[in-house]
Amino acid sequence: MTEDTVLVTDAELKAICTELDATADTTFFIASAHSIIYEYYGSSTRFTETRLKLIELYLSAHFAAITNPSVAFEGIGKLQQSFQYKIGLGLENTKYGQQALLLSGNTLLRKKISISWLGTIPEENENNTEV
């Protein structure tokens, strides 16, 4: 995999992403996903290129779905329209992001959370009270 050569094509993305119409420009979605995939896995041999392509495909679709949400309801009276949204954070917000997480073994964009204590433990005296 190289930094400049994306793994996913416009046609492949449009084939799975129902939120995109035939005239949509997918360049930004694909380039953004490739940038992340390359940064996380570019020098790694953890996944095959086939697996990386699938992760990049679903990550591209995630970006497209966030930008172009699916219409859940349209009405004529008073021109109503509502969109489908899932309550979730990050990649869990779309079905495509969830698939990208699954394909990556939950390693994609998962940072380890840790807390570092920079203070000191108060000294205690004989009566177990702080000094």
mmCIF file with all atom_site columns, N, CA and C in Angstrom, residues 47-92:
data_model
loop_
_atom_site.group_PDB
_atom_site.id
_atom_site.type_symbol
_atom_site.label_atom_id
_atom_site.label_alt_id
_atom_site.label_comp_id
_atom_site.label_asym_id
_atom_site.label_entity_id
_atom_site.label_seq_id
_atom_site.pdbx_PDB_ins_code
_atom_site.Cartn_x
_atom_site.Cartn_y
_atom_site.Cartn_z
_atom_site.occupancy
_atom_site.B_iso_or_equiv
_atom_site.pdbx_formal_charge
_atom_site.auth_seq_id
_atom_site.auth_comp_id
_atom_site.auth_asym_id
_atom_site.auth_atom_id
_atom_site.pdbx_PDB_model_num
ATOM 1   N N  . PHE A 1 47 ? -2.829  -6.881 8.509  1.00 0.00 ? 47 PHE A N  1
ATOM 2   C CA . PHE A 1 47 ? -3.935  -7.241 7.625  1.00 0.00 ? 47 PHE A CA 1
ATOM 3   C C  . PHE A 1 47 ? -3.449  -7.383 6.193  1.00 0.00 ? 47 PHE A C  1
ATOM 4   N N  . THR A 1 48 ? -4.136  -8.219 5.440  1.00 0.00 ? 48 THR A N  1
ATOM 5   C CA . THR A 1 48 ? -3.842  -8.339 4.014  1.00 0.00 ? 48 THR A CA 1
ATOM 6   C C  . THR A 1 48 ? -4.364  -7.092 3.298  1.00 0.00 ? 48 THR A C  1
ATOM 7   N N  . GLU A 1 49 ? -3.917  -6.881 2.077  1.00 0.00 ? 49 GLU A N  1
ATOM 8   C CA . GLU A 1 49 ? -4.399  -5.728 1.318  1.00 0.00 ? 49 GLU A CA 1
ATOM 9   C C  . GLU A 1 49 ? -5.897  -5.864 1.027  1.00 0.00 ? 49 GLU A C  1
ATOM 10  N N  . THR A 1 50 ? -6.368  -7.079 0.881  1.00 0.00 ? 50 THR A N  1
ATOM 11  C CA . THR A 1 50 ? -7.805  -7.302 0.662  1.00 0.00 ? 50 THR A CA 1
ATOM 12  C C  . THR A 1 50 ? -8.603  -6.828 1.873  1.00 0.00 ? 50 THR A C  1
ATOM 13  N N  . ARG A 1 51 ? -8.138  -7.156 3.065  1.00 0.00 ? 51 ARG A N  1
ATOM 14  C CA . ARG A 1 51 ? -8.818  -6.712 4.286  1.00 0.00 ? 51 ARG A CA 1
ATOM 15  C C  . ARG A 1 51 ? -8.732  -5.195 4.417  1.00 0.00 ? 51 ARG A C  1
ATOM 16  N N  . LEU A 1 52 ? -7.574  -4.615 4.142  1.00 0.00 ? 52 LEU A N  1
ATOM 17  C CA . LEU A 1 52 ? -7.424  -3.158 4.217  1.00 0.00 ? 52 LEU A CA 1
ATOM 18  C C  . LEU A 1 52 ? -8.364  -2.461 3.245  1.00 0.00 ? 52 LEU A C  1
ATOM 19  N N  . LYS A 1 53 ? -8.545  -3.052 2.070  1.00 0.00 ? 53 LYS A N  1
ATOM 20  C CA . LYS A 1 53 ? -9.453  -2.465 1.080  1.00 0.00 ? 53 LYS A CA 1
ATOM 21  C C  . LYS A 1 53 ? -10.886 -2.463 1.607  1.00 0.00 ? 53 LYS A C  1
ATOM 22  N N  . LEU A 1 54 ? -11.298 -3.548 2.256  1.00 0.00 ? 54 LEU A N  1
ATOM 23  C CA . LEU A 1 54 ? -12.646 -3.598 2.829  1.00 0.00 ? 54 LEU A CA 1
ATOM 24  C C  . LEU A 1 54 ? -12.824 -2.562 3.935  1.00 0.00 ? 54 LEU A C  1
ATOM 25  N N  . ILE A 1 55 ? -11.825 -2.431 4.786  1.00 0.00 ? 55 ILE A N  1
ATOM 26  C CA . ILE A 1 55 ? -11.892 -1.437 5.866  1.00 0.00 ? 55 ILE A CA 1
ATOM 27  C C  . ILE A 1 55 ? -11.982 -0.035 5.261  1.00 0.00 ? 55 ILE A C  1
ATOM 28  N N  . GLU A 1 56 ? -11.164 0.228  4.253  1.00 0.00 ? 56 GLU A N  1
ATOM 29  C CA . GLU A 1 56 ? -11.181 1.541  3.597  1.00 0.00 ? 56 GLU A CA 1
ATOM 30  C C  . GLU A 1 56 ? -12.521 1.794  2.906  1.00 0.00 ? 56 GLU A C  1
ATOM 31  N N  . LEU A 1 57 ? -13.087 0.772  2.301  1.00 0.00 ? 57 LEU A N  1
ATOM 32  C CA . LEU A 1 57 ? -14.380 0.899  1.636  1.00 0.00 ? 57 LEU A CA 1
ATOM 33  C C  . LEU A 1 57 ? -15.470 1.302  2.627  1.00 0.00 ? 57 LEU A C  1
ATOM 34  N N  . TYR A 1 58 ? -15.548 0.587  3.743  1.00 0.00 ? 58 TYR A N  1
ATOM 35  C CA . TYR A 1 58 ? -16.594 0.890  4.725  1.00 0.00 ? 58 TYR A CA 1
ATOM 36  C C  . TYR A 1 58 ? -16.337 2.199  5.464  1.00 0.00 ? 58 TYR A C  1
ATOM 37  N N  . LEU A 1 59 ? -15.093 2.561  5.635  1.00 0.00 ? 59 LEU A N  1
ATOM 38  C CA . LEU A 1 59 ? -14.785 3.855  6.242  1.00 0.00 ? 59 LEU A CA 1
ATOM 39  C C  . LEU A 1 59 ? -15.170 4.988  5.284  1.00 0.00 ? 59 LEU A C  1
ATOM 40  N N  . SER A 1 60 ? -14.926 4.803  3.996  1.00 0.00 ? 60 SER A N  1
ATOM 41  C CA . SER A 1 60 ? -15.357 5.785  2.985  1.00 0.00 ? 60 SER A CA 1
ATOM 42  C C  . SER A 1 60 ? -16.874 5.940  3.004  1.00 0.00 ? 60 SER A C  1
ATOM 43  N N  . ALA A 1 61 ? -17.584 4.816  3.076  1.00 0.00 ? 61 ALA A N  1
ATOM 44  C CA . ALA A 1 61 ? -19.045 4.852  3.126  1.00 0.00 ? 61 ALA A CA 1
ATOM 45  C C  . ALA A 1 61 ? -19.536 5.536  4.402  1.00 0.00 ? 61 ALA A C  1
ATOM 46  N N  . HIS A 1 62 ? -18.814 5.339  5.490  1.00 0.00 ? 62 HIS A N  1
ATOM 47  C CA . HIS A 1 62 ? -19.164 6.006  6.754  1.00 0.00 ? 62 HIS A CA 1
ATOM 48  C C  . HIS A 1 62 ? -19.112 7.527  6.567  1.00 0.00 ? 62 HIS A C  1
ATOM 49  N N  . PHE A 1 63 ? -18.043 8.009  5.971  1.00 0.00 ? 63 PHE A N  1
ATOM 50  C CA . PHE A 1 63 ? -17.922 9.457  5.741  1.00 0.00 ? 63 PHE A CA 1
ATOM 51  C C  . PHE A 1 63 ? -19.027 9.964  4.823  1.00 0.00 ? 63 PHE A C  1
ATOM 52  N N  . ALA A 1 64 ? -19.359 9.193  3.805  1.00 0.00 ? 64 ALA A N  1
ATOM 53  C CA . ALA A 1 64 ? -20.430 9.582  2.885  1.00 0.00 ? 64 ALA A CA 1
ATOM 54  C C  . ALA A 1 64 ? -21.776 9.619  3.597  1.00 0.00 ? 64 ALA A C  1
ATOM 55  N N  . ALA A 1 65 ? -22.034 8.627  4.442  1.00 0.00 ? 65 ALA A N  1
ATOM 56  C CA . ALA A 1 65 ? -23.317 8.551  5.151  1.00 0.00 ? 65 ALA A CA 1
ATOM 57  C C  . ALA A 1 65 ? -23.467 9.673  6.173  1.00 0.00 ? 65 ALA A C  1
ATOM 58  N N  . ILE A 1 66 ? -22.376 10.062 6.803  1.00 0.00 ? 66 ILE A N  1
ATOM 59  C CA . ILE A 1 66 ? -22.424 11.180 7.751  1.00 0.00 ? 66 ILE A CA 1
ATOM 60  C C  . ILE A 1 66 ? -22.746 12.483 7.011  1.00 0.00 ? 66 ILE A C  1
ATOM 61  N N  . THR A 1 67 ? -22.165 12.642 5.838  1.00 0.00 ? 67 THR A N  1
ATOM 62  C CA . THR A 1 67 ? -22.364 13.858 5.042  1.00 0.00 ? 67 THR A CA 1
ATOM 63  C C  . THR A 1 67 ? -23.722 13.874 4.350  1.00 0.00 ? 67 THR A C  1
ATOM 64  N N  . ASN A 1 68 ? -24.196 12.715 3.922  1.00 0.00 ? 68 ASN A N  1
ATOM 65  C CA . ASN A 1 68 ? -25.458 12.597 3.179  1.00 0.00 ? 68 ASN A CA 1
ATOM 66  C C  . ASN A 1 68 ? -26.381 11.607 3.891  1.00 0.00 ? 68 ASN A C  1
ATOM 67  N N  . PRO A 1 69 ? -27.032 12.013 4.979  1.00 0.00 ? 69 PRO A N  1
ATOM 68  C CA . PRO A 1 69 ? -27.872 11.070 5.725  1.00 0.00 ? 69 PRO A CA 1
ATOM 69  C C  . PRO A 1 69 ? -29.055 10.560 4.903  1.00 0.00 ? 69 PRO A C  1
ATOM 70  N N  . SER A 1 70 ? -29.492 9.338  5.184  1.00 0.00 ? 70 SER A N  1
ATOM 71  C CA . SER A 1 70 ? -30.644 8.748  4.494  1.00 0.00 ? 70 SER A CA 1
ATOM 72  C C  . SER A 1 70 ? -31.934 9.426  4.930  1.00 0.00 ? 70 SER A C  1
ATOM 73  N N  . VAL A 1 71 ? -32.814 9.606  3.981  1.00 0.00 ? 71 VAL A N  1
ATOM 74  C CA . VAL A 1 71 ? -34.124 10.171 4.285  1.00 0.00 ? 71 VAL A CA 1
ATOM 75  C C  . VAL A 1 71 ? -35.007 9.059  4.829  1.00 0.00 ? 71 VAL A C  1
ATOM 76  N N  . ALA A 1 72 ? -35.585 9.285  6.003  1.00 0.00 ? 72 ALA A N  1
ATOM 77  C CA . ALA A 1 72 ? -36.464 8.297  6.620  1.00 0.00 ? 72 ALA A CA 1
ATOM 78  C C  . ALA A 1 72 ? -37.923 8.544  6.239  1.00 0.00 ? 72 ALA A C  1
ATOM 79  N N  . PHE A 1 73 ? -38.268 9.817  6.003  1.00 0.00 ? 73 PHE A N  1
ATOM 80  C CA . PHE A 1 73 ? -39.652 10.162 5.734  1.00 0.00 ? 73 PHE A CA 1
ATOM 81  C C  . PHE A 1 73 ? -39.698 11.442 4.907  1.00 0.00 ? 73 PHE A C  1
ATOM 82  N N  . GLU A 1 74 ? -40.554 11.435 3.915  1.00 0.00 ? 74 GLU A N  1
ATOM 83  C CA . GLU A 1 74 ? -40.820 12.650 3.142  1.00 0.00 ? 74 GLU A CA 1
ATOM 84  C C  . GLU A 1 74 ? -42.326 12.829 3.053  1.00 0.00 ? 74 GLU A C  1
ATOM 85  N N  . GLY A 1 75 ? -42.774 14.064 3.156  1.00 0.00 ? 75 GLY A N  1
ATOM 86  C CA . GLY A 1 75 ? -44.200 14.342 3.069  1.00 0.00 ? 75 GLY A CA 1
ATOM 87  C C  . GLY A 1 75 ? -44.455 15.496 2.129  1.00 0.00 ? 75 GLY A C  1
ATOM 88  N N  . ILE A 1 76 ? -45.677 15.621 1.681  1.00 0.00 ? 76 ILE A N  1
ATOM 89  C CA . ILE A 1 76 ? -46.037 16.698 0.781  1.00 0.00 ? 76 ILE A CA 1
ATOM 90  C C  . ILE A 1 76 ? -46.677 17.850 1.547  1.00 0.00 ? 76 ILE A C  1
ATOM 91  N N  . GLY A 1 77 ? -47.540 17.542 2.485  1.00 0.00 ? 77 GLY A N  1
ATOM 92  C CA . GLY A 1 77 ? -48.166 18.589 3.282  1.00 0.00 ? 77 GLY A CA 1
ATOM 93  C C  . GLY A 1 77 ? -47.136 19.300 4.139  1.00 0.00 ? 77 GLY A C  1
ATOM 94  N N  . LYS A 1 78 ? -46.965 20.572 3.915  1.00 0.00 ? 78 LYS A N  1
ATOM 95  C CA . LYS A 1 78 ? -45.982 21.409 4.612  1.00 0.00 ? 78 LYS A CA 1
ATOM 96  C C  . LYS A 1 78 ? -44.545 20.949 4.343  1.00 0.00 ? 78 LYS A C  1
ATOM 97  N N  . LEU A 1 79 ? -44.329 20.213 3.266  1.00 0.00 ? 79 LEU A N  1
ATOM 98  C CA . LEU A 1 79 ? -42.998 19.777 2.821  1.00 0.00 ? 79 LEU A CA 1
ATOM 99  C C  . LEU A 1 79 ? -42.141 19.245 3.958  1.00 0.00 ? 79 LEU A C  1
ATOM 100 N N  . GLN A 1 80 ? -42.527 18.143 4.494  1.00 0.00 ? 80 GLN A N  1
ATOM 101 C CA . GLN A 1 80 ? -41.809 17.526 5.606  1.00 0.00 ? 80 GLN A CA 1
ATOM 102 C C  . GLN A 1 80 ? -40.722 16.589 5.100  1.00 0.00 ? 80 GLN A C  1
ATOM 103 N N  . GLN A 1 81 ? -39.677 16.505 5.863  1.00 0.00 ? 81 GLN A N  1
ATOM 104 C CA . GLN A 1 81 ? -38.610 15.556 5.564  1.00 0.00 ? 81 GLN A CA 1
ATOM 105 C C  . GLN A 1 81 ? -37.860 15.266 6.861  1.00 0.00 ? 81 GLN A C  1
ATOM 106 N N  . SER A 1 82 ? -37.593 13.997 7.113  1.00 0.00 ? 82 SER A N  1
ATOM 107 C CA . SER A 1 82 ? -36.788 13.642 8.278  1.00 0.00 ? 82 SER A CA 1
ATOM 108 C C  . SER A 1 82 ? -35.728 12.641 7.842  1.00 0.00 ? 82 SER A C  1
ATOM 109 N N  . PHE A 1 83 ? -34.651 12.594 8.608  1.00 0.00 ? 83 PHE A N  1
ATOM 110 C CA . PHE A 1 83 ? -33.507 11.765 8.245  1.00 0.00 ? 83 PHE A CA 1
ATOM 111 C C  . PHE A 1 83 ? -33.291 10.678 9.285  1.00 0.00 ? 83 PHE A C  1
ATOM 112 N N  . GLN A 1 84 ? -32.652 9.595  8.833  1.00 0.00 ? 84 GLN A N  1
ATOM 113 C CA . GLN A 1 84 ? -32.315 8.501  9.737  1.00 0.00 ? 84 GLN A CA 1
ATOM 114 C C  . GLN A 1 84 ? -31.030 8.844  10.460 1.00 0.00 ? 84 GLN A C  1
ATOM 115 N N  . TYR A 1 85 ? -31.067 8.741  11.767 1.00 0.00 ? 85 TYR A N  1
ATOM 116 C CA . TYR A 1 85 ? -29.871 8.943  12.565 1.00 0.00 ? 85 TYR A CA 1
ATOM 117 C C  . TYR A 1 85 ? -29.782 7.841  13.607 1.00 0.00 ? 85 TYR A C  1
ATOM 118 N N  . LYS A 1 86 ? -28.614 7.429  13.893 1.00 0.00 ? 86 LYS A N  1
ATOM 119 C CA . LYS A 1 86 ? -28.370 6.471  14.967 1.00 0.00 ? 86 LYS A CA 1
ATOM 120 C C  . LYS A 1 86 ? -27.595 7.214  16.037 1.00 0.00 ? 86 LYS A C  1
ATOM 121 N N  . ILE A 1 87 ? -27.986 7.016  17.246 1.00 0.00 ? 87 ILE A N  1
ATOM 122 C CA . ILE A 1 87 ? -27.245 7.627  18.339 1.00 0.00 ? 87 ILE A CA 1
ATOM 123 C C  . ILE A 1 87 ? -26.014 6.773  18.592 1.00 0.00 ? 87 ILE A C  1
ATOM 124 N N  . GLY A 1 88 ? -24.877 7.354  18.426 1.00 0.00 ? 88 GLY A N  1
ATOM 125 C CA . GLY A 1 88 ? -23.622 6.647  18.638 1.00 0.00 ? 88 GLY A CA 1
ATOM 126 C C  . GLY A 1 88 ? -22.486 7.634  18.488 1.00 0.00 ? 88 GLY A C  1
ATOM 127 N N  . LEU A 1 89 ? -21.327 7.227  18.895 1.00 0.00 ? 89 LEU A N  1
ATOM 128 C CA . LEU A 1 89 ? -20.170 8.097  18.801 1.00 0.00 ? 89 LEU A CA 1
ATOM 129 C C  . LEU A 1 89 ? -19.203 7.567  17.750 1.00 0.00 ? 89 LEU A C  1
ATOM 130 N N  . GLY A 1 90 ? -18.595 8.473  17.043 1.00 0.00 ? 90 GLY A N  1
ATOM 131 C CA . GLY A 1 90 ? -17.560 8.098  16.095 1.00 0.00 ? 90 GLY A CA 1
ATOM 132 C C  . GLY A 1 90 ? -18.042 7.125  15.050 1.00 0.00 ? 90 GLY A C  1
ATOM 133 N N  . LEU A 1 91 ? -17.292 6.064  14.858 1.00 0.00 ? 91 LEU A N  1
ATOM 134 C CA . LEU A 1 91 ? -17.618 5.082  13.829 1.00 0.00 ? 91 LEU A CA 1
ATOM 135 C C  . LEU A 1 91 ? -18.878 4.290  14.144 1.00 0.00 ? 91 LEU A C  1
ATOM 136 N N  . GLU A 1 92 ? -19.316 4.309  15.360 1.00 0.00 ? 92 GLU A N  1
ATOM 137 C CA . GLU A 1 92 ? -20.527 3.576  15.724 1.00 0.00 ? 92 GLU A CA 1
ATOM 138 C C  . GLU A 1 92 ? -21.799 4.311  15.307 1.00 0.00 ? 92 GLU A C  1
#
